[in-house]
Amino acid sequence: MDYGSPKEAMLKVKQWPKETIAAGRRHTVGLTSDGVVMAVGDNKLGQCDVSCWRDMIAVAAGNVHMATNTGNAHTIGLKSDGTVAAIGWNKDNQCEVNDWREIVAVVAGWRRTIGLQSDGAVVAVGRNNEDQCNVSSWKDIVAVAAGDWHTIGLQLDGTVVAVGNNRYRQREVSDWCNIVAVAAGYLHTIGLKSDGTVMSVGGNKHDQCEVSGWGGIVSIAAGSNHTVGLKLDGTVEAVGWNKYGQCNVSDWRDIVAIAAGCAHTVGLQSDGTLVAVGDNEYGQCDVTSWRSIQLPGN
């Protein structure tokens, strides 16, 4: 690829987000330092059958809000060669990613998968009933996030674009600026600003958008109805729905990465081990025995 413009040159050297832990509706995924993937939790549709995956550099887990008629999920792995692997629920062809190339980041929402290409374009497969996969016109994207029914893109200039469901104004991000990271939950959207503060829009029934007082944040994650922020000092903030204790993270220390599932929260510690709180009905929080999980940026 010929990077002829200044924007293309900037995209080429961009440090793409490489998520090494991921949390879904009922399962948790972790990438080890040797490129092997681990998973625990609900495996009804094979979403945890990732032990044969190799040479991975990032993972993603399909998520969905908690309801009696939901719970199926899929798992995505980004390979070192820019191709993508997928396993699990495939009702809407959300696992049909075999032909993707030059992918630098992946995210998974409910019944869909989003891939960010090295040239800043975005590809999507899966359910598109509310136009949540209509991302083909996006350009200069450096990060993506997938909620249940909406998709968020962070542009190179720090502004944000969105498609999909907007019932709770979760797509009202056009006036955001100086954003360095984005996250999407069931019906809300979170943006991390370059000054370490956090923006939020959308459904706030459980106070999941009450982040205006946060500062010193370096990473964000959004569960279905809760929001998590990693601070520069390795501690963690959380607000929102806490029925299962998924926001009980105030005693965490030395955290370097976070992930939020439907009703559980996972933290990666600086020694490559994990901590987890929240819903554990399917064993999705049983990750304390994991070792050598890949640290971000390594």
Coordinates of C-alpha atoms in Angstrom, one line a residue, residues 150 152 160 168-177 179 181-185 187-193 197-204 207-214 220-222 226-228 239:
H150 CA -25.1 0.6 17.5
I152 CA -19.1 3.7 17.0
V160 CA -16.6 10.3 16.5
Y168 CA -31.7 6.7 23.7
R169 CA -29.5 9.2 21.9
Q170 CA -26.5 6.8 22.1
R171 CA -25.4 8.0 18.7
E172 CA -25.4 11.7 19.6
V173 CA -21.6 12.0 19.5
S174 CA -21.1 14.4 16.5
D175 CA -20.0 17.2 18.8
W176 CA -17.4 15.2 20.6
C177 CA -13.7 16.2 20.1
I179 CA -11.4 11.7 21.9
A181 CA -10.9 5.9 22.9
V182 CA -14.5 4.8 22.6
A183 CA -16.7 2.1 24.2
A184 CA -20.3 1.0 23.6
G185 CA -22.8 -0.7 25.9
L187 CA -27.8 1.6 25.0
H188 CA -24.9 4.0 25.9
T189 CA -21.7 5.2 24.5
I190 CA -18.5 6.3 26.3
G191 CA -15.6 8.4 25.0
L192 CA -12.2 9.0 26.6
K193 CA -10.8 12.4 26.1
T197 CA -11.8 12.8 31.4
V198 CA -14.8 10.8 30.0
M199 CA -17.8 11.7 27.9
S200 CA -21.1 9.7 27.8
V201 CA -24.4 9.7 26.1
G202 CA -27.4 7.3 25.9
G203 CA -29.5 5.3 28.3
N204 CA -28.7 6.2 31.9
D207 CA -26.4 5.7 36.2
Q208 CA -24.0 4.1 33.7
C209 CA -23.4 7.5 32.2
E210 CA -22.4 9.2 35.5
V211 CA -18.8 9.6 34.6
S212 CA -18.4 13.4 34.5
G213 CA -16.4 13.4 37.7
W214 CA -13.8 11.0 36.5
I220 CA -12.5 2.6 29.3
A221 CA -14.9 -0.3 28.9
A222 CA -18.7 -0.6 28.7
H226 CA -22.2 -0.4 33.6
T227 CA -19.1 1.6 32.7
V228 CA -15.5 0.9 33.8
V239 CA -20.6 3.0 37.7

